[in-house]
Amino acid sequence: MNYLEDFNLKDKKVLIRSDLNVPIKSGIISSKKRIQASLPTILFAINSGAKVIVTSHLGRPMEGHFTEEESLKPIVKYLSDYLNQDVRLITDWIESPFQVDSGQVVVLENCRFNNGEQENDAELAKKYAELADIFVMDAFGTAHRKHASTYGVAEYSDCACSGILFSSELKALNKVMKDPNHPMVAIVGGSKVSTKLSVLDALSDKVDQLILGGGIANTFLKAQGFEIGKSLCEDDFLTSAEKIIKKLEKRGASLPIISDVICGKLLTEDEPAIIKDISEVDSDDMIFDLGKNSMDGITKIVQSAKTILWNGPIGVFEFKQFSNGTELLADAIAKSNAFSLAGGGDTIAAIEKFKVENNISYISTAGGAFLEFVEGKKLPAIEILEKKCQS
């Protein structure tokens, strides 16, 4: 695909599709990480003398309906302060033309306010394309969406390329999924096997060890014949779990041995954490974390890895008494010499909680796009950028 850095941007109108979808409450941005990750592309365009137009989605508004809560106003204020310039928010760009000077930035209001955005309406996509000389796709977190501002605009633009963040995300994912150093270890946590079954199936063809957490781990433990009591589990997917276990074994790969777990009767902040041997779980127990012996084995696996993919916690790390497994995992990954790639909301929350940000090789800003890439799906945004490069 074409890359932003390869173009002469001076005095060119450049439309950047960023991912500025950050949590905002009462006008206050609680996490600026996605904005900060998007800044290198915006700054590169500014410093190259481009006339910069930025757009993004925020939340999930109803198309055609403006809401103050999902306006990009707080993000525009942050950009104005950070860039030390008066960044304007353009709300009526479809009907009213606007001017932007070289080295200046304007932001188009939440793209999901526009009718036809999510259906990739051709007329809306053409209007986006008409705004600029160059379209820059930098919102990797939306790369799995075939929307007007992520796909259609690239299709109708004279020139389309990937931004700095988009390229770095793709490079990190390719390093792990297409050219990993072995041993390769994947950690996949989450409440439901059903939401990550295809990801687990894809990884079982590649990894040397597959470490599971949360309700996913419980389903696999039950598939292996263990009593899991009232733990979160999807019985409809026990056969699928068995197939993945057999596939791993056939390749000489494996799941770690789980010898002890942390149980409780209720998922509450003050629920006592009871350490139990895996063979001693009662019918009314719920497994909320892994025990020390199990984590010792997992830590050794992580320490010997050369490539690590991390998506999801080990236990209910939000509650202190059930957070030890995830904390030990985070610490082991941080201390590992492996190339480590982490992605997903809960994973990033755990990374921040246990303060290991500086020791993870790459932290992805993407969620669904991250998982679909790992699964092996062709992401629409990648597909159209490659197509434009060949045309």
mmCIF file of C-alpha atoms in Angstrom:
data_model
loop_
_atom_site.group_PDB
_atom_site.id
_atom_site.type_symbol
_atom_site.label_atom_id
_atom_site.label_comp_id
_atom_site.label_asym_id
_atom_site.label_seq_id
_atom_site.Cartn_x
_atom_site.Cartn_y
_atom_site.Cartn_z
ATOM 1 C CA MET A 1 0.000 0.000 0.000
ATOM 2 C CA ASN A 2 1.000 3.656 -0.229
ATOM 3 C CA TYR A 3 2.412 5.338 2.884
ATOM 4 C CA LEU A 4 1.935 8.905 4.052
ATOM 5 C CA GLU A 5 5.672 9.501 4.456
ATOM 6 C CA ASP A 6 6.233 8.879 0.730
ATOM 7 C CA PHE A 7 4.263 11.959 -0.401
ATOM 8 C CA ASN A 8 5.084 15.629 -0.783
ATOM 9 C CA LEU A 9 2.271 17.152 1.273
ATOM 10 C CA LYS A 10 3.160 20.828 0.999
ATOM 11 C CA ASP A 11 0.031 22.886 0.317
ATOM 12 C CA LYS A 12 -1.947 19.701 -0.345
ATOM 13 C CA LYS A 13 -5.346 19.134 1.238
ATOM 14 C CA VAL A 14 -5.005 15.977 3.348
ATOM 15 C CA LEU A 15 -8.012 14.189 4.865
ATOM 16 C CA ILE A 16 -7.023 11.967 7.802
ATOM 17 C CA ARG A 17 -9.471 9.377 9.137
ATOM 18 C CA SER A 18 -8.289 9.059 12.729
ATOM 19 C CA ASP A 19 -9.640 6.950 15.582
ATOM 20 C CA LEU A 20 -10.404 9.543 18.260
ATOM 21 C CA ASN A 21 -13.095 7.413 19.888
ATOM 22 C CA VAL A 22 -12.156 8.110 23.506
ATOM 23 C CA PRO A 23 -14.207 7.898 26.713
ATOM 24 C CA ILE A 24 -15.787 11.269 27.560
ATOM 25 C CA LYS A 25 -17.992 12.054 30.539
ATOM 26 C CA SER A 26 -19.451 15.509 31.177
ATOM 27 C CA GLY A 27 -17.116 16.914 28.550
ATOM 28 C CA ILE A 28 -14.000 15.478 30.225
ATOM 29 C CA ILE A 29 -11.766 12.989 28.363
ATOM 30 C CA SER A 30 -10.853 10.210 30.806
ATOM 31 C CA SER A 31 -8.316 8.443 28.566
ATOM 32 C CA LYS A 32 -6.392 10.289 25.847
ATOM 33 C CA LYS A 33 -4.438 7.282 24.579
ATOM 34 C CA ARG A 34 -6.167 7.002 21.203
ATOM 35 C CA ILE A 35 -5.757 10.722 20.564
ATOM 36 C CA GLN A 36 -2.087 10.530 21.492
ATOM 37 C CA ALA A 37 -1.610 7.505 19.229
ATOM 38 C CA SER A 38 -3.142 9.487 16.347
ATOM 39 C CA LEU A 39 -0.946 12.567 16.817
ATOM 40 C CA PRO A 40 2.177 11.409 14.888
ATOM 41 C CA THR A 41 0.207 11.306 11.630
ATOM 42 C CA ILE A 42 -1.478 14.654 12.260
ATOM 43 C CA LEU A 43 1.841 16.280 13.252
ATOM 44 C CA PHE A 44 3.624 14.839 10.221
ATOM 45 C CA ALA A 45 1.012 16.378 7.941
ATOM 46 C CA ILE A 46 1.164 19.750 9.737
ATOM 47 C CA ASN A 47 4.960 19.853 9.689
ATOM 48 C CA SER A 48 4.945 18.943 5.987
ATOM 49 C CA GLY A 49 2.891 22.040 5.227
ATOM 50 C CA ALA A 50 -0.352 20.243 4.453
ATOM 51 C CA LYS A 51 -3.846 21.634 4.817
ATOM 52 C CA VAL A 52 -5.065 19.108 7.360
ATOM 53 C CA ILE A 53 -8.634 17.847 7.707
ATOM 54 C CA VAL A 54 -9.296 15.263 10.420
ATOM 55 C CA THR A 55 -12.428 13.196 10.988
ATOM 56 C CA SER A 56 -13.373 10.409 13.394
ATOM 57 C CA HIS A 57 -16.325 8.642 14.923
ATOM 58 C CA LEU A 58 -17.219 8.864 18.602
ATOM 59 C CA GLY A 59 -19.578 6.427 20.258
ATOM 60 C CA ARG A 60 -22.559 4.994 18.415
ATOM 61 C CA PRO A 61 -24.935 7.852 17.625
ATOM 62 C CA MET A 62 -28.025 7.456 15.475
ATOM 63 C CA GLU A 63 -27.217 8.642 11.969
ATOM 64 C CA GLY A 64 -28.737 11.983 11.117
ATOM 65 C CA HIS A 65 -29.144 12.967 14.779
ATOM 66 C CA PHE A 66 -26.682 15.299 16.502
ATOM 67 C CA THR A 67 -26.106 14.778 20.232
ATOM 68 C CA GLU A 68 -23.901 16.975 22.393
ATOM 69 C CA GLU A 69 -22.629 13.895 24.252
ATOM 70 C CA GLU A 70 -21.151 12.427 21.070
ATOM 71 C CA SER A 71 -19.774 15.627 19.603
ATOM 72 C CA LEU A 72 -16.028 15.879 18.973
ATOM 73 C CA LYS A 73 -15.915 19.268 20.771
ATOM 74 C CA PRO A 74 -13.819 18.027 23.762
ATOM 75 C CA ILE A 75 -11.346 16.374 21.360
ATOM 76 C CA VAL A 76 -11.076 19.568 19.304
ATOM 77 C CA LYS A 77 -10.306 21.510 22.491
ATOM 78 C CA TYR A 78 -7.583 18.998 23.384
ATOM 79 C CA LEU A 79 -6.074 19.269 19.887
ATOM 80 C CA SER A 80 -6.198 23.083 20.021
ATOM 81 C CA ASP A 81 -4.293 23.093 23.311
ATOM 82 C CA TYR A 82 -1.805 20.430 22.239
ATOM 83 C CA LEU A 83 -1.096 21.876 18.789
ATOM 84 C CA ASN A 84 -1.144 25.450 20.069
ATOM 85 C CA GLN A 85 -3.453 26.573 17.283
ATOM 86 C CA ASP A 86 -7.140 27.341 16.899
ATOM 87 C CA VAL A 87 -8.500 24.030 15.619
ATOM 88 C CA ARG A 88 -11.983 24.568 14.175
ATOM 89 C CA LEU A 89 -14.813 22.034 14.377
ATOM 90 C CA ILE A 90 -16.671 21.931 11.058
ATOM 91 C CA THR A 91 -20.262 20.820 11.544
ATOM 92 C CA ASP A 92 -21.874 21.515 8.162
ATOM 93 C CA TRP A 93 -19.130 20.609 5.686
ATOM 94 C CA ILE A 94 -21.423 18.607 3.405
ATOM 95 C CA GLU A 95 -23.474 21.699 2.513
ATOM 96 C CA SER A 96 -21.034 24.544 3.194
ATOM 97 C CA PRO A 97 -17.485 24.773 1.803
ATOM 98 C CA PHE A 98 -14.698 25.698 4.215
ATOM 99 C CA GLN A 99 -11.122 26.888 3.981
ATOM 100 C CA VAL A 100 -8.031 25.526 5.699
ATOM 101 C CA ASP A 101 -4.540 27.002 5.436
ATOM 102 C CA SER A 102 -1.246 25.154 5.064
ATOM 103 C CA GLY A 103 -0.037 23.950 8.457
ATOM 104 C CA GLN A 104 -3.516 24.337 9.928
ATOM 105 C CA VAL A 105 -5.954 21.685 11.186
ATOM 106 C CA VAL A 106 -9.737 21.493 11.058
ATOM 107 C CA VAL A 107 -11.862 18.653 12.409
ATOM 108 C CA LEU A 108 -15.061 17.408 10.784
ATOM 109 C CA GLU A 109 -17.788 16.593 13.299
ATOM 110 C CA ASN A 110 -18.447 12.949 14.291
ATOM 111 C CA CYS A 111 -18.666 11.070 10.990
ATOM 112 C CA ARG A 112 -21.390 8.793 12.351
ATOM 113 C CA PHE A 113 -23.759 11.751 12.516
ATOM 114 C CA ASN A 114 -23.810 11.618 8.704
ATOM 115 C CA ASN A 115 -26.573 9.674 6.992
ATOM 116 C CA GLY A 116 -25.106 6.771 5.024
ATOM 117 C CA GLU A 117 -21.826 6.512 6.955
ATOM 118 C CA GLN A 118 -22.181 2.926 8.143
ATOM 119 C CA GLU A 119 -23.832 1.733 4.919
ATOM 120 C CA ASN A 120 -20.858 3.102 2.935
ATOM 121 C CA ASP A 121 -23.167 5.342 0.919
ATOM 122 C CA ALA A 122 -21.452 6.170 -2.381
ATOM 123 C CA GLU A 123 -22.581 9.811 -2.478
ATOM 124 C CA LEU A 124 -21.295 10.480 1.048
ATOM 125 C CA ALA A 125 -17.999 8.707 0.254
ATOM 126 C CA LYS A 126 -17.575 10.842 -2.894
ATOM 127 C CA LYS A 127 -18.160 14.026 -0.878
ATOM 128 C CA TYR A 128 -15.405 12.948 1.527
ATOM 129 C CA ALA A 129 -13.081 12.240 -1.388
ATOM 130 C CA GLU A 130 -13.764 15.653 -2.942
ATOM 131 C CA LEU A 131 -12.487 17.402 0.195
ATOM 132 C CA ALA A 132 -8.829 16.518 -0.275
ATOM 133 C CA ASP A 133 -5.962 15.706 -2.609
ATOM 134 C CA ILE A 134 -4.864 12.783 -0.425
ATOM 135 C CA PHE A 135 -6.882 10.501 1.868
ATOM 136 C CA VAL A 136 -5.002 9.024 4.831
ATOM 137 C CA MET A 137 -6.447 6.007 6.625
ATOM 138 C CA ASP A 138 -5.048 6.037 10.153
ATOM 139 C CA ALA A 139 -7.923 4.514 12.157
ATOM 140 C CA PHE A 140 -6.781 0.906 12.428
ATOM 141 C CA GLY A 141 -9.419 0.331 15.110
ATOM 142 C CA THR A 142 -12.068 0.728 12.372
ATOM 143 C CA ALA A 143 -10.211 -1.195 9.659
ATOM 144 C CA HIS A 144 -12.767 -4.016 9.864
ATOM 145 C CA ARG A 145 -15.629 -1.600 9.070
ATOM 146 C CA LYS A 146 -16.633 -0.959 5.449
ATOM 147 C CA HIS A 147 -17.904 2.570 6.110
ATOM 148 C CA ALA A 148 -17.968 5.708 3.965
ATOM 149 C CA SER A 149 -15.169 7.343 5.978
ATOM 150 C CA THR A 150 -12.953 4.234 6.114
ATOM 151 C CA TYR A 151 -13.515 2.448 2.806
ATOM 152 C CA GLY A 152 -15.679 4.395 0.358
ATOM 153 C CA VAL A 153 -13.610 7.564 0.630
ATOM 154 C CA ALA A 154 -10.463 5.630 -0.286
ATOM 155 C CA GLU A 155 -12.259 4.050 -3.224
ATOM 156 C CA TYR A 156 -13.174 7.443 -4.718
ATOM 157 C CA SER A 157 -10.036 9.403 -3.766
ATOM 158 C CA ASP A 158 -7.382 10.103 -6.371
ATOM 159 C CA CYS A 159 -4.754 9.142 -3.819
ATOM 160 C CA ALA A 160 -5.163 7.005 -0.677
ATOM 161 C CA CYS A 161 -2.503 5.848 1.772
ATOM 162 C CA SER A 162 -1.986 4.518 5.282
ATOM 163 C CA GLY A 163 -1.076 6.803 8.164
ATOM 164 C CA ILE A 164 1.742 6.313 10.633
ATOM 165 C CA LEU A 165 -0.419 4.644 13.308
ATOM 166 C CA PHE A 166 -2.169 2.387 10.783
ATOM 167 C CA SER A 167 1.184 1.267 9.386
ATOM 168 C CA SER A 168 2.682 0.588 12.815
ATOM 169 C CA GLU A 169 -0.353 -1.473 13.880
ATOM 170 C CA LEU A 170 -0.129 -3.516 10.711
ATOM 171 C CA LYS A 171 3.615 -4.027 11.076
ATOM 172 C CA ALA A 172 3.242 -5.287 14.670
ATOM 173 C CA LEU A 173 0.409 -7.661 13.776
ATOM 174 C CA ASN A 174 2.251 -9.023 10.743
ATOM 175 C CA LYS A 175 5.341 -9.601 12.893
ATOM 176 C CA VAL A 176 3.308 -11.753 15.270
ATOM 177 C CA MET A 177 0.894 -13.511 12.922
ATOM 178 C CA LYS A 178 2.924 -13.929 9.714
ATOM 179 C CA ASP A 179 6.540 -14.085 10.791
ATOM 180 C CA PRO A 180 6.744 -14.969 14.506
ATOM 181 C CA ASN A 181 9.826 -16.189 16.282
ATOM 182 C CA HIS A 182 9.183 -19.406 18.186
ATOM 183 C CA PRO A 183 8.246 -20.401 20.818
ATOM 184 C CA MET A 184 5.095 -18.378 20.238
ATOM 185 C CA VAL A 185 2.649 -17.972 23.121
ATOM 186 C CA ALA A 186 -0.879 -16.547 22.881
ATOM 187 C CA ILE A 187 -2.916 -15.492 25.913
ATOM 188 C CA VAL A 188 -6.645 -15.217 25.266
ATOM 189 C CA GLY A 189 -9.050 -14.261 28.036
ATOM 190 C CA GLY A 190 -12.666 -13.204 28.083
ATOM 191 C CA SER A 191 -16.059 -14.286 29.259
ATOM 192 C CA LYS A 192 -17.251 -16.264 26.245
ATOM 193 C CA VAL A 193 -15.670 -18.817 23.926
ATOM 194 C CA SER A 194 -18.378 -17.996 21.365
ATOM 195 C CA THR A 195 -16.989 -14.477 20.775
ATOM 196 C CA LYS A 196 -13.435 -15.710 20.207
ATOM 197 C CA LEU A 197 -13.882 -19.249 18.871
ATOM 198 C CA SER A 198 -12.567 -18.450 15.384
ATOM 199 C CA VAL A 199 -9.617 -16.570 16.933
ATOM 200 C CA LEU A 200 -8.787 -19.551 19.158
ATOM 201 C CA ASP A 201 -9.102 -21.892 16.182
ATOM 202 C CA ALA A 202 -6.745 -19.743 14.089
ATOM 203 C CA LEU A 203 -4.201 -19.442 16.894
ATOM 204 C CA SER A 204 -4.239 -23.190 17.533
ATOM 205 C CA ASP A 205 -2.650 -23.577 14.079
ATOM 206 C CA LYS A 206 0.242 -21.233 14.930
ATOM 207 C CA VAL A 207 1.155 -21.128 18.619
ATOM 208 C CA ASP A 208 3.355 -23.381 20.706
ATOM 209 C CA GLN A 209 1.345 -22.657 23.852
ATOM 210 C CA LEU A 210 -2.185 -21.288 24.264
ATOM 211 C CA ILE A 211 -2.935 -19.741 27.672
ATOM 212 C CA LEU A 212 -6.593 -19.106 28.475
ATOM 213 C CA GLY A 213 -8.329 -16.946 31.052
ATOM 214 C CA GLY A 214 -11.801 -16.075 32.344
ATOM 215 C CA GLY A 215 -14.914 -17.857 31.181
ATOM 216 C CA ILE A 216 -13.012 -19.159 28.146
ATOM 217 C CA ALA A 217 -10.630 -21.030 30.460
ATOM 218 C CA ASN A 218 -13.569 -22.470 32.418
ATOM 219 C CA THR A 219 -15.148 -23.863 29.256
ATOM 220 C CA PHE A 220 -11.866 -25.555 28.304
ATOM 221 C CA LEU A 221 -11.408 -26.914 31.851
ATOM 222 C CA LYS A 222 -14.867 -28.486 31.693
ATOM 223 C CA ALA A 223 -14.058 -29.899 28.249
ATOM 224 C CA GLN A 224 -11.023 -31.564 29.868
ATOM 225 C CA GLY A 225 -13.292 -33.206 32.448
ATOM 226 C CA PHE A 226 -12.759 -30.902 35.442
ATOM 227 C CA GLU A 227 -15.499 -29.819 37.836
ATOM 228 C CA ILE A 228 -15.994 -26.061 37.516
ATOM 229 C CA GLY A 229 -19.108 -25.651 39.701
ATOM 230 C CA LYS A 230 -21.171 -22.608 38.791
ATOM 231 C CA SER A 231 -18.335 -20.901 36.945
ATOM 232 C CA LEU A 232 -19.075 -18.952 33.795
ATOM 233 C CA CYS A 233 -19.074 -21.540 31.007
ATOM 234 C CA GLU A 234 -20.623 -22.150 27.574
ATOM 235 C CA ASP A 235 -21.718 -25.769 27.412
ATOM 236 C CA ASP A 236 -22.689 -25.413 23.742
ATOM 237 C CA PHE A 237 -19.022 -24.962 22.891
ATOM 238 C CA LEU A 238 -17.491 -27.865 24.819
ATOM 239 C CA THR A 239 -17.119 -29.915 21.623
ATOM 240 C CA SER A 240 -15.417 -26.961 19.914
ATOM 241 C CA ALA A 241 -13.030 -26.661 22.862
ATOM 242 C CA GLU A 242 -12.227 -30.373 22.637
ATOM 243 C CA LYS A 243 -11.403 -30.020 18.929
ATOM 244 C CA ILE A 244 -9.011 -27.145 19.608
ATOM 245 C CA ILE A 245 -7.309 -29.113 22.392
ATOM 246 C CA LYS A 246 -6.847 -32.094 20.036
ATOM 247 C CA LYS A 247 -5.526 -29.841 17.274
ATOM 248 C CA LEU A 248 -2.931 -28.368 19.640
ATOM 249 C CA GLU A 249 -1.869 -31.810 20.817
ATOM 250 C CA LYS A 250 -1.563 -33.087 17.239
ATOM 251 C CA ARG A 251 0.850 -30.236 16.464
ATOM 252 C CA GLY A 252 2.870 -30.809 19.631
ATOM 253 C CA ALA A 253 1.501 -27.609 21.148
ATOM 254 C CA SER A 254 -0.488 -27.455 24.368
ATOM 255 C CA LEU A 255 -2.480 -25.667 27.028
ATOM 256 C CA PRO A 256 -0.693 -25.112 30.354
ATOM 257 C CA ILE A 257 -1.459 -27.491 33.211
ATOM 258 C CA ILE A 258 -3.986 -25.945 35.617
ATOM 259 C CA SER A 259 -3.433 -27.373 39.092
ATOM 260 C CA ASP A 260 -5.029 -24.790 41.394
ATOM 261 C CA VAL A 261 -7.637 -22.060 41.121
ATOM 262 C CA ILE A 262 -9.075 -19.181 43.153
ATOM 263 C CA CYS A 263 -12.781 -19.621 43.895
ATOM 264 C CA GLY A 264 -15.665 -17.721 45.440
ATOM 265 C CA LYS A 265 -19.403 -18.204 45.826
ATOM 266 C CA LEU A 266 -20.416 -14.727 44.619
ATOM 267 C CA LEU A 267 -18.800 -12.202 42.304
ATOM 268 C CA THR A 268 -18.657 -9.269 44.713
ATOM 269 C CA GLU A 269 -15.903 -6.904 45.809
ATOM 270 C CA ASP A 270 -15.797 -8.335 49.341
ATOM 271 C CA GLU A 271 -16.161 -12.032 48.430
ATOM 272 C CA PRO A 272 -13.464 -14.154 50.150
ATOM 273 C CA ALA A 273 -10.946 -15.690 47.724
ATOM 274 C CA ILE A 274 -10.486 -19.415 48.398
ATOM 275 C CA ILE A 275 -7.490 -21.271 46.948
ATOM 276 C CA LYS A 276 -8.411 -24.775 45.828
ATOM 277 C CA ASP A 277 -6.803 -27.664 44.023
ATOM 278 C CA ILE A 278 -8.492 -28.054 40.642
ATOM 279 C CA SER A 279 -9.793 -31.449 41.803
ATOM 280 C CA GLU A 280 -11.477 -29.915 44.872
ATOM 281 C CA VAL A 281 -13.813 -27.409 43.208
ATOM 282 C CA ASP A 282 -17.325 -27.777 44.653
ATOM 283 C CA SER A 283 -20.581 -27.708 42.721
ATOM 284 C CA ASP A 284 -21.462 -24.248 44.077
ATOM 285 C CA ASP A 285 -17.995 -22.705 43.517
ATOM 286 C CA MET A 286 -17.146 -20.159 40.848
ATOM 287 C CA ILE A 287 -13.591 -19.916 39.498
ATOM 288 C CA PHE A 288 -12.440 -16.278 39.383
ATOM 289 C CA ASP A 289 -8.652 -16.612 39.007
ATOM 290 C CA LEU A 290 -5.788 -19.104 38.785
ATOM 291 C CA GLY A 291 -3.728 -20.184 41.789
ATOM 292 C CA LYS A 292 -0.009 -19.777 42.476
ATOM 293 C CA ASN A 293 1.078 -23.184 41.176
ATOM 294 C CA SER A 294 -0.828 -22.737 37.917
ATOM 295 C CA MET A 295 0.626 -19.246 37.506
ATOM 296 C CA ASP A 296 4.155 -20.506 38.224
ATOM 297 C CA GLY A 297 3.815 -22.792 35.208
ATOM 298 C CA ILE A 298 2.353 -20.030 33.047
ATOM 299 C CA THR A 299 5.102 -17.603 34.084
ATOM 300 C CA LYS A 300 7.766 -20.108 32.970
ATOM 301 C CA ILE A 301 6.021 -20.516 29.618
ATOM 302 C CA VAL A 302 5.983 -16.727 29.118
ATOM 303 C CA GLN A 303 9.635 -16.398 30.159
ATOM 304 C CA SER A 304 10.729 -18.897 27.500
ATOM 305 C CA ALA A 305 8.651 -17.316 24.711
ATOM 306 C CA LYS A 306 10.089 -15.316 21.831
ATOM 307 C CA THR A 307 6.719 -14.018 20.581
ATOM 308 C CA ILE A 308 3.747 -13.172 22.803
ATOM 309 C CA LEU A 309 0.210 -12.211 21.757
ATOM 310 C CA TRP A 310 -1.947 -11.001 24.658
ATOM 311 C CA ASN A 311 -5.703 -10.443 24.467
ATOM 312 C CA GLY A 312 -7.612 -10.713 27.726
ATOM 313 C CA PRO A 313 -7.004 -11.125 31.472
ATOM 314 C CA ILE A 314 -6.529 -14.331 33.454
ATOM 315 C CA GLY A 315 -9.150 -13.633 36.111
ATOM 316 C CA VAL A 316 -11.519 -10.987 37.443
ATOM 317 C CA PHE A 317 -8.655 -8.520 37.851
ATOM 318 C CA GLU A 318 -11.001 -5.635 38.686
ATOM 319 C CA PHE A 319 -11.352 -7.119 42.204
ATOM 320 C CA LYS A 320 -8.111 -7.177 44.190
ATOM 321 C CA GLN A 321 -8.608 -10.668 45.619
ATOM 322 C CA PHE A 322 -8.990 -12.114 42.100
ATOM 323 C CA SER A 323 -6.326 -10.015 40.349
ATOM 324 C CA ASN A 324 -3.150 -11.898 41.231
ATOM 325 C CA GLY A 325 -3.133 -14.125 38.144
ATOM 326 C CA THR A 326 -3.431 -11.209 35.723
ATOM 327 C CA GLU A 327 -0.838 -9.199 37.660
ATOM 328 C CA LEU A 328 1.662 -12.074 37.573
ATOM 329 C CA LEU A 329 0.990 -12.514 33.852
ATOM 330 C CA ALA A 330 1.486 -8.800 33.147
ATOM 331 C CA ASP A 331 4.724 -8.792 35.141
ATOM 332 C CA ALA A 332 6.020 -11.895 33.340
ATOM 333 C CA ILE A 333 5.274 -10.411 29.904
ATOM 334 C CA ALA A 334 6.888 -7.106 30.908
ATOM 335 C CA LYS A 335 10.061 -8.908 32.003
ATOM 336 C CA SER A 336 10.170 -11.190 28.972
ATOM 337 C CA ASN A 337 12.696 -10.658 26.158
ATOM 338 C CA ALA A 338 10.025 -11.693 23.641
ATOM 339 C CA PHE A 339 8.306 -9.380 21.186
ATOM 340 C CA SER A 340 4.976 -8.776 22.925
ATOM 341 C CA LEU A 341 1.822 -7.478 21.262
ATOM 342 C CA ALA A 342 -1.197 -6.615 23.426
ATOM 343 C CA GLY A 343 -4.663 -5.539 22.349
ATOM 344 C CA GLY A 344 -8.236 -5.231 23.573
ATOM 345 C CA GLY A 345 -9.941 -3.014 26.136
ATOM 346 C CA ASP A 346 -9.587 -5.289 29.178
ATOM 347 C CA THR A 347 -5.972 -6.028 28.290
ATOM 348 C CA ILE A 348 -5.089 -2.350 28.097
ATOM 349 C CA ALA A 349 -6.933 -1.733 31.387
ATOM 350 C CA ALA A 350 -4.811 -4.470 33.019
ATOM 351 C CA ILE A 351 -1.617 -3.043 31.506
ATOM 352 C CA GLU A 352 -2.448 0.361 32.955
ATOM 353 C CA LYS A 353 -3.503 -1.027 36.336
ATOM 354 C CA PHE A 354 -0.290 -2.987 36.798
ATOM 355 C CA LYS A 355 1.874 -0.235 35.272
ATOM 356 C CA VAL A 356 3.687 -2.273 32.616
ATOM 357 C CA GLU A 357 3.000 0.005 29.605
ATOM 358 C CA ASN A 358 6.663 0.776 29.037
ATOM 359 C CA ASN A 359 7.650 -2.879 28.886
ATOM 360 C CA ILE A 360 5.170 -4.171 26.286
ATOM 361 C CA SER A 361 6.667 -4.114 22.783
ATOM 362 C CA TYR A 362 3.483 -2.879 21.104
ATOM 363 C CA ILE A 363 0.063 -1.972 22.524
ATOM 364 C CA SER A 364 -2.635 -1.935 19.858
ATOM 365 C CA THR A 365 -5.367 0.707 19.875
ATOM 366 C CA ALA A 366 -7.728 -1.702 18.103
ATOM 367 C CA GLY A 367 -10.292 -4.152 19.452
ATOM 368 C CA GLY A 368 -12.468 -5.838 16.828
ATOM 369 C CA ALA A 369 -10.001 -5.140 14.016
ATOM 370 C CA PHE A 370 -7.197 -6.630 16.127
ATOM 371 C CA LEU A 371 -9.148 -9.867 16.651
ATOM 372 C CA GLU A 372 -10.316 -10.140 13.044
ATOM 373 C CA PHE A 373 -6.741 -9.740 11.799
ATOM 374 C CA VAL A 374 -5.568 -12.459 14.230
ATOM 375 C CA GLU A 375 -8.416 -14.626 12.983
ATOM 376 C CA GLY A 376 -7.034 -14.289 9.464
ATOM 377 C CA LYS A 377 -9.788 -12.177 7.967
ATOM 378 C CA LYS A 378 -8.997 -9.645 5.256
ATOM 379 C CA LEU A 379 -9.856 -6.232 6.697
ATOM 380 C CA PRO A 380 -11.749 -3.937 4.278
ATOM 381 C CA ALA A 381 -9.515 -0.909 4.936
ATOM 382 C CA ILE A 382 -6.383 -2.921 4.154
ATOM 383 C CA GLU A 383 -8.034 -4.381 1.082
ATOM 384 C CA ILE A 384 -8.979 -0.985 -0.410
ATOM 385 C CA LEU A 385 -5.570 0.581 0.337
ATOM 386 C CA GLU A 386 -3.833 -2.291 -1.416
ATOM 387 C CA LYS A 387 -6.244 -2.026 -4.342
ATOM 388 C CA LYS A 388 -5.618 1.732 -4.676
ATOM 389 C CA CYS A 389 -1.878 1.158 -4.678
ATOM 390 C CA GLN A 390 -2.184 -1.258 -7.606
ATOM 391 C CA SER A 391 -4.484 0.953 -9.675
#
